[in-house]
Structures are given as structure tokens and as C-alpha cells.
Amino acid sequence: MKRNSITLLFILSLWLVGCTRDFVDDSKPYNVLNPDIFPENMGQVDYFLNSPYANTHCVELFGFSGLGRFFYNLDHTGDLAWLGTSEWNELQVLRISAANSYSGAPWRGLYRGVQQARTFIDQIVPNYKTRKGNSLSAADTLALRYKLGEAYYLRAWHYFFLMNLYAQEVVVKSNGNNATPGVILFTSDIKIGDRQDEMRPRSTVKQCWDYVIADLKAAMAHLTDPNNGVKKTWAGADKGRIDYYAAEALLGRALMYEERWTEARDAFLDIVQNAGKSLMPFDDYYNMWNGNPKYSATENNNTEALHQISIVRSGDNAMAGGSTASAVSLLITPFYDNGVPGGATPGYGNMFMHDRNLGRFGFPQQYYPVMKDLGTPGRTVTTSYIDSCRNMKTLKRYGVDPDPRLWVCAYQPWVDSVMNNTAKVAILPYGGGPETEYQLNQAQNSSIIKHGWSLRKFNLFDMQASQNPRMHGADFYFTRLPEIYLNLAECYWKISGNNTDADALNYINRVHRRAWNLPDNSNQAIDYTAVTSGTRITKANLHPNRADAGFQDQLALNALYYETWAETFGEAKWWFNVRRWNLGSNEAKVYETTRAGAISWSSNNQYALPIIQTELDRNVNCVQNQGY
């Protein structure tokens, strides 16, 4: 990995703290750190810990391209309105080349985070301790311990994403051995600045997960006070920093990839019993991802977030470089009524929710609005349609209405609204090409069912036509308590082998009840009574797959799968479960086609993205994934 990128950060730190000496050794390759000079104080130490934190929302990840350009294509959260970019289209139909820059961007962004965390662990803290020696106070010694814990977590977090995206396989059956290629591990023995030494081969899948697990155990150890055993949590201005329980949550997930179910269960149980987290009420949950000022206190004091990244709206361009903001909504901004047929959008409006997701949430997929005055500039929908849909959304009749999380995840045309200047206006069907009767202003064949719903998570409630989505965003929740409940349920299910395991069903149903705004008490009428079934037990109810009339969606038959999908929809997490549960073929049949073309699934090699070509060109020891 190149390390030129850290030089600017060093210079910034130097300027900020008023230090006048050079702190890099120009005689060494890549301007490596000079430990005789840097760091000089705890403030400078902090600047380097900020880097891997900030990298989680860099341009290649969740600062811009992580959703609409990447995850939403792989897992078909969205469908494309814009078809003019071949790299986008490749991701949508799962036919990706090694030259695809959209597929390769996360590789670059994630390894930057690995480099930043490793620099902090292997250089910044040891250098500072050496320079200070016996003069280091007890308070600073403990603070450095916690900072190292955060850095170990952040390195593991970046590797967790790398493994799920680029490892040839991800599961280590029964904690045995999986010798297929994982990713490149830049371990502490690699000589910084030595290009030849950095040309390491890909470690095995087993080696990679063991490395991630070791980092997370190190994080937990460092986030424990050695004097009294207290597990570190944060409050006030420090809320949002990685604490003991965030590290334990990711440890539990990593253990699941090695099928170490009992160890994972124990980690998740500790979080449930001791982390002090609770599920948010449904109204707060509904407003969790949208930056609505009315709910800013709830967002800042989220009771179910274990790893939350705060996005601060700013005047800088988040898609052009470092920023406290995020531009992920730029590609998925909704169309709204500005008085002109077709409406307007404050961003690019490149992607809308894939229609098949409506059926998965239980919405009657062929339920298309009756148009009024079709063929005229004043075309609209009948009041009866709007009233009927509002009843679906608000009455929450389990037997007949869709999963309420549909409206947490998506804006419904004509039913939902956003702010335009000082007035609330209706969301319209997606513009820019989706084949709705509304956009084309003429009746369409009944086989065309493009509803054009807008994606809602990370789009702002208080959107203004004049606002620039490059400069704002809503907080990300990379780990939430309901996910821990569902992970815990899976552990109980796997350990017992019992389809009606009471503990497994308890945790699945706790997530399920919150979705329907019901009390968290057992024996609710909507409770699942089995994890899996041979017949449909969830809301998933798809339009028949045209290529296979007998196809049944696995999410319709498995409460754990469905609840995980519905609860985390649009949060860039589903693809990881698709890989671990081997659902690739199922997903291809569910979504079947996109505006970019038909989805093909011919091999499990499609789970692993191609290693970016530039990495292969500069590292002779790195091998490409199979199938590319």
C-alpha cells in the first residue's frame, strides 16, 4: 500500500499544533514517520485516530458511492433510472469486470482505512510511548489504551468489509479450514515503505477471519480498564466513539463466519444483558435515517445504536474529498411535485427502489393507481387510491397490510411528502426514464409495473429544492440492537437445531413486534411460531418469477432471513447475508430483471467481486478471483 497519502495529514497536524520541526524523514522512502520528532502530544495522537474514523465515510465508501453506486446495485435495493454508465449496469446484472471502477473503489477506500489504523497501532502510539517514557501520566496511559482499542476495531471493521466483498469464499465450516484466497493482510511485520515487502499474497479465508477475530479481541481488551475491569463506554461529546460493546458485536459476527455459534451467542448475550441498549419506539425508528431536525435529539441519543457514524452537514462537497458530510443521497434523491408533470429532484435522481421489493414487503405488487386525466398535463391519481394506500400505511392490519417497514425504507408516490421551500409536497413516481404511466403520460401494457417508489433511508425529511445533497446527509448505524437480536436468534437456532427453539423465536419476534408497533410482550397474535416453514410464513409475497413458475422466495419461508432483510433494508448490509447464507441464486430469481437487463446467476464465483486490476498490475503475488 502506498503511504504518500499520510503526508498531507501530517502537515495539517503540524500546522494545527504550531510545531515548527520536520516530522517526516525525507531520506526514507514514502516519507515515513520520524519517531524522534512525532507525535509530540496527545492532540497529535488524536489526529491520527481521526483518520480511520473519517475513512468510514470517505468518497469510496459511505461519503458518496457506497449506496447508489455500489451496495444498492449488488443487492437490488434499487433499480437504475440512469442507464448511461456501463459500470453501473454491470453491477445491476451481476456481470462485472476487473476493470469496473465502481466495483474496485471500495477496495481502495477500505485498504486506506486499514493503512490508517495500522499506522496508528504500529507507529503513532508506540512512538509516543517511547518519547514520553516515564513522564507519561496514568490518565494518558489509560487514554492511549482506549485509543488503541478503537484503532483495533476500525482495522477489523475495514477488513470485515473487504472479506465480504472480495474473499473468494467467506464461511469456514465448523471452524475448520478454508484455504481459498481471502484478502491481503498487511500485518505488523511488513516493512512500511518497502514496496517489495508489501507485495504480499492473499491470505486464506481462515487466516483472514482469525486475524479479524484477534483484532476484535485486542480491541475489547484495550477497551477494558485494567485497574477495575470496567468495560469502556462513551457519553456526551464522545458518544459515537467505538466502545467495548461495539467491538464485541463485530466479534460475534466474525465468529459466525467460522460457525463458532456458542462463542458468538455468548458475545451477543453480553451485549443484550449489559450494554444498556433498547429498541427505539416505532415513531423514532421511522425517523432514524432522515436528518429531520424534529428528531435530532433522538438521532444523537439513539438507544439502539452500537456503532453510529455522525454525519455533520457542512458547506463542503462530500463527493470531492474529505468532508464531515455525506453525499450518498445525491444519487437516490426523490422526485417531488413542483407543479410540473414529472416533478423535480434536488440531486441526480439516478436510482429508485426495485419494484420486486414491494412484493417482498407484502405490498400488492400489481396494485397500480388509477390515473386521472391521463394524457393531459394535469394528470394525477384518484383519491380512492391515495386513501386506500394511506390506510395500508397507518392501520397496520397484519392480515392484509404490507410490513410497516416498507414506508420506513421507501417514499410512496402521491402518499408520502417532503419539504419544498416552506410547504409539504407530494412525492412523485421516479423520473428520468422508469416506465410508469405517469411519466410517459399514456396507458401502458399491464406487464409494465414500474411503480417508481423513492428510497427513503438517508434521504432528508426537510429537503429543499435549493439544498445540495453533496453537502449533507443522515447518520449511519453500522450496528444496531435489532441486528444483535437476530444474530442471537441464529446462534440459538444453529446450536439447538430446533426449528421452534424458544430463544431463537423470542429474539426474532422482538424485532417483528417493534415493526408492527406492538408491545414487546410474548404471545402477540403476529408472533412467528417457527423459524422456517414449507409454506409462506412472512410478508414476502412476490409476483411470480416468469422464468420459473414454481419458484418460492426463501425469505417467504424463513422468518430469520426475512426479518433480517426487512429490518436492515437500505443499510448496505444485506449482501453480506446473501453471501453467508448462500442466497445468490434465490436473489437472482427474486429480482429477475432490472432496467439494465436480465440478472444472471450461473456460478457461486459471482459472490466475490473481482480484485481491481490496478492491484493485480502492481502486486505480482495477488491472484484474481475465480470467474474473472
XYZ file of C-alpha atoms in Angstrom:
628
model
C 0.000 0.000 0.000
C 1.213 3.482 -0.769
C 1.682 5.841 2.125
C 2.039 9.166 0.342
C -1.493 9.948 1.463
C -0.498 10.346 5.094
C 1.908 13.192 4.362
C -0.819 15.802 3.968
C -2.401 14.662 7.207
C 0.922 15.039 8.976
C 1.404 18.534 7.591
C -2.094 19.523 8.683
C -1.425 18.239 12.184
C 1.865 20.123 12.296
C 0.236 23.364 11.273
C -2.634 22.954 13.720
C -0.470 22.439 16.772
C 2.154 25.011 15.831
C 5.091 22.647 15.702
C 7.993 24.008 13.637
C 10.190 20.929 13.130
C 10.029 18.423 10.310
C 8.288 15.262 11.452
C 8.947 13.041 8.436
C 12.269 11.609 7.411
C 12.788 12.597 3.777
C 15.752 10.245 3.483
C 13.454 7.250 3.774
C 11.080 6.008 1.071
C 7.477 7.250 1.108
C 8.279 9.954 3.679
C 7.882 7.583 6.608
C 7.381 8.867 10.142
C 10.397 10.107 12.068
C 9.813 8.775 15.611
C 12.344 11.225 17.032
C 10.021 14.104 16.185
C 6.420 12.934 16.020
C 3.987 12.744 17.805
C 4.709 15.322 20.490
C 1.418 15.416 22.420
C -1.924 13.686 22.836
C -3.573 16.136 20.476
C -1.340 14.937 17.654
C -2.083 11.328 18.588
C -5.797 12.091 18.229
C -5.390 13.490 14.729
C -4.215 10.092 13.525
C -7.039 8.223 15.215
C -9.481 10.569 13.488
C -8.284 9.295 10.097
C -9.655 5.714 10.184
C -12.851 7.039 11.777
C -13.302 9.569 8.974
C -12.433 6.974 6.346
C -15.674 5.088 7.036
C -17.422 7.877 5.150
C -14.762 8.584 2.563
C -15.814 9.078 -1.066
C -15.374 5.392 -1.967
C -17.464 4.208 0.989
C -20.308 5.981 2.769
C -19.342 9.519 1.857
C -20.670 9.098 -1.666
C -20.508 5.904 -3.700
C -21.247 3.237 -1.079
C -25.023 3.093 -1.613
C -26.390 4.065 -5.036
C -23.220 3.239 -6.921
C -22.403 0.042 -5.128
C -24.399 -1.893 -2.494
C -27.829 -0.928 -3.822
C -26.868 -2.483 -7.152
C -25.391 -5.698 -5.781
C -28.338 -6.464 -3.504
C -31.003 -4.800 -5.697
C -32.234 -2.425 -3.073
C -32.537 -0.146 -6.086
C -33.063 -0.185 -9.828
C -31.477 2.239 -12.267
C -33.176 5.255 -13.754
C -29.865 6.295 -15.348
C -28.521 3.738 -17.845
C -25.683 5.761 -19.339
C -22.839 4.243 -17.305
C -21.757 0.715 -18.226
C -20.060 0.106 -14.849
C -23.323 0.768 -13.055
C -25.187 -1.535 -15.415
C -22.653 -4.347 -14.851
C -23.226 -4.254 -11.109
C -27.006 -4.349 -11.538
C -26.949 -7.525 -13.637
C -24.038 -9.103 -11.688
C -21.739 -9.347 -14.706
C -18.711 -7.398 -13.501
C -15.245 -6.983 -14.981
C -11.954 -6.410 -13.167
C -11.748 -3.006 -14.842
C -15.012 -1.853 -13.255
C -14.045 1.197 -11.188
C -17.325 1.176 -9.222
C -16.602 -2.396 -8.100
C -12.967 -1.593 -7.368
C -13.481 1.660 -5.474
C -14.273 0.006 -2.116
C -11.010 -1.970 -2.340
C -9.110 1.300 -2.469
C -11.185 3.002 0.232
C -11.129 0.055 2.619
C -7.389 -0.508 2.373
C -6.840 3.174 3.077
C -8.654 2.615 6.365
C -6.532 -0.465 7.074
C -3.385 1.591 6.469
C -4.544 4.409 8.725
C -5.459 2.088 11.595
C -2.240 0.112 11.208
C -0.157 3.305 11.226
C -1.827 4.291 14.478
C -1.327 0.866 16.091
C 2.211 0.169 14.917
C 3.730 3.651 14.834
C 1.812 6.504 16.446
C 1.135 5.011 19.878
C 4.477 3.142 20.233
C 6.389 6.248 19.103
C 4.565 8.422 21.605
C 5.090 5.998 24.474
C 8.794 5.755 23.660
C 9.215 9.530 23.517
C 7.343 10.149 26.753
C 8.790 7.228 28.697
C 8.264 7.518 32.451
C 6.768 11.006 32.094
C 3.550 9.596 30.628
C 0.763 10.169 33.156
C -1.574 7.428 34.347
C -4.513 9.234 32.741
C -2.744 9.437 29.367
C -1.666 5.817 29.640
C -5.303 4.758 30.051
C -6.413 7.108 27.266
C -3.835 5.587 24.907
C -5.101 2.138 25.844
C -8.645 3.079 24.845
C -7.457 4.716 21.608
C -5.618 1.552 20.649
C -8.824 -0.390 21.274
C -10.696 1.894 18.909
C -7.980 1.505 16.265
C -8.003 -2.306 16.508
C -11.762 -2.240 15.956
C -11.513 0.119 12.990
C -8.896 -2.051 11.314
C -11.109 -5.107 11.838
C -14.151 -3.200 10.519
C -12.380 -2.377 7.257
C -11.187 -5.979 6.879
C -14.721 -7.234 7.619
C -15.985 -5.340 4.587
C -13.030 -6.424 2.448
C -13.678 -10.077 3.242
C -17.382 -9.900 2.490
C -16.766 -8.200 -0.831
C -13.560 -9.690 -2.228
C -12.764 -13.007 -0.499
C -13.316 -15.983 -2.796
C -15.453 -17.539 -0.052
C -16.483 -16.295 3.394
C -17.631 -19.253 5.512
C -15.260 -21.523 7.440
C -17.368 -24.626 8.039
C -17.351 -25.816 11.656
C -14.286 -23.657 12.388
C -12.192 -25.979 10.276
C -10.023 -24.685 7.476
C -10.848 -22.760 4.336
C -7.704 -22.360 2.261
C -9.279 -20.425 -0.596
C -7.981 -16.860 -1.077
C -9.291 -14.244 1.306
C -7.743 -10.781 1.118
C -4.257 -9.342 1.640
C -3.333 -8.970 5.306
C -0.927 -6.099 5.918
C 0.438 -7.429 9.176
C 2.837 -5.617 11.510
C 5.877 -7.470 10.156
C 5.549 -5.830 6.729
C 8.177 -3.148 6.303
C 6.486 0.191 5.830
C 7.698 1.873 2.668
C 9.226 -1.297 1.204
C 7.299 -1.860 -1.992
C 8.658 -5.363 -2.495
C 7.729 -6.420 1.035
C 4.259 -5.007 0.582
C 3.616 -7.313 -2.395
C 2.067 -9.979 -0.220
C -0.200 -12.755 -1.500
C -3.772 -13.084 -0.357
C -4.093 -14.925 2.948
C -6.566 -17.776 3.246
C -10.155 -17.234 4.312
C -9.437 -18.926 7.650
C -6.321 -16.813 8.259
C -8.220 -13.625 7.494
C -11.109 -14.313 9.865
C -8.694 -15.375 12.601
C -6.862 -12.078 12.107
C -10.099 -10.081 12.341
C -11.128 -12.011 15.444
C -7.741 -11.378 17.063
C -8.035 -7.643 16.344
C -11.500 -7.511 17.890
C -10.389 -9.389 20.990
C -7.495 -6.935 21.255
C -9.981 -4.078 20.892
C -12.115 -5.437 23.743
C -9.081 -5.968 25.962
C -7.878 -2.408 25.377
C -11.373 -1.033 25.956
C -11.381 -2.519 29.450
C -9.879 -0.615 32.364
C -7.108 -2.898 33.735
C -7.457 -1.380 37.191
C -11.079 -2.341 37.799
C -12.261 -4.376 34.798
C -14.851 -1.774 33.749
C -15.836 -2.039 30.085
C -15.464 1.319 28.374
C -18.493 3.173 27.077
C -18.716 6.799 25.992
C -21.095 9.676 26.693
C -21.579 13.329 25.862
C -19.306 14.701 23.162
C -17.542 11.321 22.929
C -20.727 9.397 22.121
C -20.188 7.716 18.785
C -16.673 6.542 19.553
C -16.142 2.812 19.460
C -16.728 1.217 22.851
C -16.350 -2.267 24.282
C -19.779 -3.431 23.136
C -19.355 -2.240 19.549
C -16.202 -4.356 19.367
C -17.996 -7.310 20.959
C -20.820 -7.028 18.407
C -18.441 -7.244 15.459
C -16.557 -10.068 17.184
C -19.792 -12.044 17.429
C -20.427 -11.548 13.740
C -16.905 -12.598 12.771
C -17.264 -15.740 14.884
C -20.446 -16.616 12.964
C -18.425 -16.819 9.747
C -16.383 -19.585 11.380
C -19.585 -21.192 12.710
C -18.421 -20.752 16.307
C -22.027 -20.480 17.385
C -21.617 -20.831 21.153
C -18.883 -18.191 21.360
C -20.912 -15.849 19.172
C -24.037 -16.433 21.281
C -22.164 -15.539 24.448
C -20.871 -12.304 22.901
C -24.332 -11.258 21.766
C -25.889 -12.184 25.123
C -23.386 -9.997 26.938
C -24.426 -7.054 24.761
C -28.138 -7.665 25.304
C -27.742 -8.019 29.061
C -25.082 -5.411 29.821
C -24.712 -2.787 27.070
C -27.696 -0.745 28.267
C -29.293 -0.654 24.802
C -33.009 -0.806 23.988
C -35.154 -0.775 20.867
C -36.400 2.654 19.846
C -40.181 3.247 19.767
C -41.556 2.808 16.260
C -42.036 6.558 15.658
C -38.379 7.233 16.462
C -37.325 4.224 14.406
C -39.353 5.595 11.484
C -37.426 8.881 11.660
C -33.999 7.430 12.354
C -32.316 7.897 8.973
C -33.595 11.189 7.656
C -31.919 14.058 9.444
C -35.223 15.605 10.478
C -34.429 18.433 12.944
C -37.511 17.468 14.960
C -35.788 14.193 15.782
C -32.211 15.445 16.114
C -32.133 14.688 19.840
C -33.291 11.141 19.158
C -30.681 10.741 16.442
C -27.927 11.968 18.752
C -29.096 9.781 21.634
C -30.067 6.679 19.714
C -30.697 3.913 22.251
C -30.175 1.002 19.858
C -27.012 2.135 18.031
C -23.824 0.237 18.840
C -21.693 1.739 16.061
C -23.016 5.049 14.803
C -21.214 7.426 12.471
C -22.386 11.005 12.889
C -22.755 12.936 9.648
C -22.418 16.690 10.086
C -23.927 18.886 7.406
C -21.347 21.283 6.042
C -20.660 23.622 3.167
C -18.038 21.408 1.568
C -18.541 18.931 -1.257
C -18.606 15.437 0.236
C -18.180 13.727 -3.147
C -14.961 15.617 -3.880
C -12.852 14.575 -0.902
C -12.651 14.698 2.872
C -15.806 16.039 4.481
C -17.870 15.772 7.642
C -20.946 15.466 5.434
C -22.076 12.647 3.148
C -23.311 12.755 -0.433
C -24.824 9.260 -0.540
C -28.305 10.685 -1.110
C -27.196 12.566 -4.238
C -27.841 9.517 -6.420
C -31.160 8.490 -4.850
C -32.966 11.778 -4.191
C -36.731 11.513 -4.709
C -38.837 13.298 -7.297
C -41.427 15.644 -5.833
C -44.260 17.803 -7.103
C -43.009 21.234 -8.179
C -46.071 21.955 -10.287
C -44.660 20.410 -13.465
C -45.555 16.870 -14.635
C -42.669 14.589 -13.798
C -41.586 16.790 -10.905
C -38.077 17.717 -9.853
C -35.288 16.274 -7.732
C -32.569 18.160 -5.839
C -29.919 15.590 -6.768
C -29.118 13.306 -9.676
C -32.109 11.009 -9.227
C -30.263 8.007 -10.699
C -31.906 5.195 -8.736
C -35.300 4.201 -7.337
C -36.449 1.206 -5.304
C -36.549 -2.036 -7.277
C -40.193 -2.985 -7.826
C -39.768 -6.524 -6.521
C -39.044 -5.114 -3.075
C -42.684 -4.006 -2.890
C -43.814 -7.610 -3.104
C -41.251 -8.715 -0.568
C -42.661 -6.239 1.936
C -46.154 -7.588 1.225
C -47.429 -4.750 -0.952
C -49.796 -5.974 -3.694
C -47.294 -5.578 -6.481
C -49.777 -5.237 -9.333
C -51.741 -2.672 -7.329
C -51.188 0.246 -9.664
C -53.006 3.584 -9.253
C -55.991 4.579 -11.352
C -54.819 7.618 -13.311
C -56.990 10.683 -13.636
C -56.806 12.893 -16.750
C -54.149 10.639 -18.307
C -52.775 12.271 -21.437
C -53.071 15.813 -20.099
C -50.529 17.977 -18.242
C -52.767 17.817 -15.159
C -52.731 14.018 -14.906
C -52.867 12.649 -11.374
C -54.271 9.690 -9.429
C -57.698 9.122 -7.999
C -58.416 9.950 -4.366
C -59.585 6.403 -3.739
C -56.076 5.057 -4.475
C -54.408 7.523 -2.100
C -56.925 6.801 0.658
C -56.513 3.063 0.267
C -52.713 3.293 0.463
C -52.814 5.597 3.472
C -54.971 3.003 5.216
C -52.354 0.344 4.403
C -49.652 2.531 5.903
C -51.414 3.676 9.070
C -53.855 0.945 10.119
C -51.247 -1.843 10.248
C -53.708 -4.701 9.767
C -51.375 -7.689 9.837
C -53.548 -9.965 7.759
C -53.961 -7.583 4.829
C -51.469 -4.700 5.001
C -47.798 -4.631 3.985
C -44.981 -4.665 6.502
C -44.841 -1.132 8.003
C -41.088 -1.098 7.367
C -41.878 -0.594 3.686
C -42.599 3.062 4.463
C -39.549 3.304 6.721
C -37.465 2.287 3.711
C -39.279 3.978 0.826
C -41.346 7.006 -0.133
C -44.628 6.095 -1.804
C -45.622 8.294 -4.755
C -48.604 10.562 -4.044
C -48.939 9.216 -0.480
C -45.713 10.490 1.092
C -44.346 14.032 1.028
C -41.201 16.102 1.593
C -40.495 19.778 2.089
C -40.144 22.088 -0.892
C -39.251 25.524 0.443
C -41.833 26.025 3.215
C -44.552 23.633 2.038
C -45.002 19.898 2.094
C -45.451 18.498 -1.406
C -46.195 15.034 -2.710
C -43.534 12.554 -3.762
C -43.996 11.640 -7.420
C -43.112 8.459 -9.324
C -39.460 8.389 -10.227
C -38.472 10.469 -13.209
C -35.688 10.030 -15.701
C -36.999 7.012 -17.539
C -38.871 4.435 -15.413
C -41.809 3.209 -17.446
C -44.738 4.414 -15.356
C -47.938 5.617 -16.921
C -47.455 8.861 -15.072
C -44.052 9.623 -16.542
C -44.927 8.536 -20.087
C -48.339 10.214 -19.943
C -50.042 7.323 -21.670
C -51.537 3.944 -20.837
C -49.007 1.107 -20.667
C -49.142 -2.637 -21.129
C -50.208 -4.394 -17.935
C -46.849 -6.192 -17.751
C -45.149 -2.865 -17.009
C -45.301 -2.457 -13.258
C -42.701 0.246 -12.632
C -44.136 1.986 -9.586
C -41.113 4.238 -9.188
C -41.006 4.463 -5.368
C -38.136 6.528 -3.962
C -35.633 5.157 -1.461
C -36.127 6.829 1.906
C -33.248 5.903 4.201
C -30.554 8.624 4.128
C -32.816 10.998 2.194
C -33.700 14.070 4.239
C -37.159 14.959 5.523
C -36.526 18.674 5.401
C -35.358 18.589 1.803
C -35.464 21.856 -0.070
C -35.296 22.269 -3.817
C -32.341 24.596 -3.266
C -30.400 22.245 -0.957
C -27.335 20.474 -2.283
C -27.219 16.768 -1.331
C -23.433 16.843 -1.754
C -23.199 18.798 1.496
C -25.389 16.954 3.978
C -26.581 13.518 4.980
C -28.040 11.483 7.841
C -26.224 9.377 10.419
C -25.207 5.811 9.622
C -25.880 2.969 12.038
C -23.463 0.200 11.161
C -24.620 -1.945 14.091
C -27.982 -1.733 15.852
C -29.550 -3.744 18.672
C -32.217 -5.424 16.478
C -29.411 -6.902 14.373
C -27.876 -8.302 17.557
C -31.246 -9.859 18.408
C -31.389 -11.529 15.004
C -27.765 -12.694 15.196
C -28.506 -14.127 18.639
C -31.587 -15.883 17.288
C -29.486 -17.507 14.573
C -26.986 -18.749 17.152
C -29.716 -20.351 19.257
C -31.244 -21.915 16.148
C -27.918 -23.343 14.953
C -26.886 -24.618 18.392
C -30.173 -26.401 19.096
C -31.021 -27.452 15.554
C -34.614 -26.882 16.620
C -36.916 -25.062 14.203
C -39.120 -23.976 17.114
C -36.325 -23.035 19.515
C -37.952 -20.720 22.058
C -34.929 -18.462 22.479
C -34.473 -18.055 18.740
C -38.137 -17.215 18.231
C -38.107 -14.805 21.161
C -35.438 -12.602 19.597
C -36.887 -12.783 16.089
C -40.306 -11.816 17.428
C -38.956 -8.881 19.428
C -37.783 -7.313 16.170
C -41.009 -8.321 14.438
C -43.249 -6.759 17.110
C -41.462 -3.409 17.017
C -42.022 -3.265 13.268
C -45.771 -3.505 13.863
C -45.664 -1.042 16.775
C -46.763 -3.664 19.284
C -45.651 -4.098 22.910
C -42.580 -6.243 23.453
C -44.566 -8.962 25.193
C -44.723 -12.617 24.257
C -47.721 -14.290 22.658
C -48.655 -11.456 20.319
C -51.003 -12.555 17.543
C -48.362 -11.772 14.905
C -45.592 -13.840 16.532
C -43.793 -16.435 14.449
C -44.101 -19.975 15.773
C -41.292 -21.464 13.664
C -38.065 -20.189 12.164
C -38.679 -21.945 8.847
C -41.651 -23.478 7.124
C -42.508 -25.282 3.927
C -45.176 -22.670 3.234
C -45.152 -18.895 3.420
C -44.872 -17.550 6.964
C -43.646 -13.993 6.346
C -44.902 -10.965 4.439
C -42.761 -11.793 1.416
C -45.216 -12.429 -1.420
C -43.657 -11.955 -4.816
C -45.073 -11.526 -8.243
C -44.426 -14.952 -9.818
C -40.993 -15.363 -11.335
C -41.671 -15.542 -15.051
C -38.740 -17.849 -15.735
C -39.694 -20.377 -13.039
C -43.379 -20.573 -12.172
C -42.687 -22.920 -9.243
C -40.124 -20.661 -7.596
C -40.569 -19.819 -3.910
C -38.587 -16.993 -2.325
C -36.568 -18.295 0.626
C -37.477 -15.135 2.554
C -41.125 -16.150 2.403
C -40.243 -19.418 4.126
C -37.712 -18.274 6.718
C -38.550 -15.750 9.452
C -34.891 -15.081 10.309
C -33.972 -14.330 6.710
C -36.988 -12.121 6.136
C -36.707 -10.152 9.363
C -33.006 -9.519 8.721
C -33.774 -8.284 5.190
C -36.719 -6.091 6.198
C -35.060 -4.639 9.298
C -31.784 -3.686 7.585
C -33.145 -2.830 4.119
C -31.203 0.013 2.513
C -28.416 -0.030 5.132
C -25.818 -1.715 2.873
C -25.797 -4.938 4.913
C -27.939 -7.431 3.032
C -25.264 -8.586 0.552
C -23.176 -9.889 3.460
C -26.076 -12.137 4.492
C -26.698 -13.197 0.893
C -23.104 -14.463 0.801
C -23.082 -16.134 4.205
C -26.447 -17.828 3.672
C -25.706 -18.740 0.039
C -28.789 -16.940 -1.302
C -27.294 -15.671 -4.567
C -29.381 -17.881 -6.832
C -32.527 -17.076 -4.826
C -31.913 -13.333 -5.111
C -31.320 -13.513 -8.850
C -34.684 -15.226 -9.270
C -36.435 -12.786 -6.949
C -35.312 -9.694 -8.836
C -35.057 -11.421 -12.223
C -34.505 -8.282 -14.276
C -33.597 -4.631 -13.966
C -33.727 -1.674 -16.322
C -30.081 -2.523 -17.113
C -31.053 -6.023 -18.274
C -31.724 -9.534 -17.023
C -29.899 -10.724 -13.895
C -27.838 -13.829 -14.451
C -26.572 -16.223 -11.789
C -24.552 -19.084 -13.196
C -21.883 -19.647 -10.554
C -21.130 -19.068 -6.897
C -17.977 -17.323 -8.104
C -20.250 -14.300 -8.553
C -20.335 -13.736 -4.790
C -16.763 -12.446 -4.823
C -16.113 -9.205 -6.647
C -13.084 -9.081 -8.931
C -9.846 -7.817 -7.446
C -9.321 -4.396 -9.002
C -6.981 -4.584 -11.992
C -4.616 -1.914 -10.684
C -3.876 -4.116 -7.646
C -3.039 -7.051 -9.896
C -0.790 -4.844 -12.032
C 1.293 -3.630 -9.106
C 1.329 -6.783 -6.966
C 2.622 -9.866 -8.781
C 1.693 -12.064 -5.807
C -2.011 -11.149 -5.791
C -4.212 -13.606 -7.678
C -7.577 -12.804 -9.251
C -10.816 -14.361 -8.006
C -12.179 -17.291 -9.954
C -14.524 -16.463 -12.789
C -12.844 -13.199 -13.828
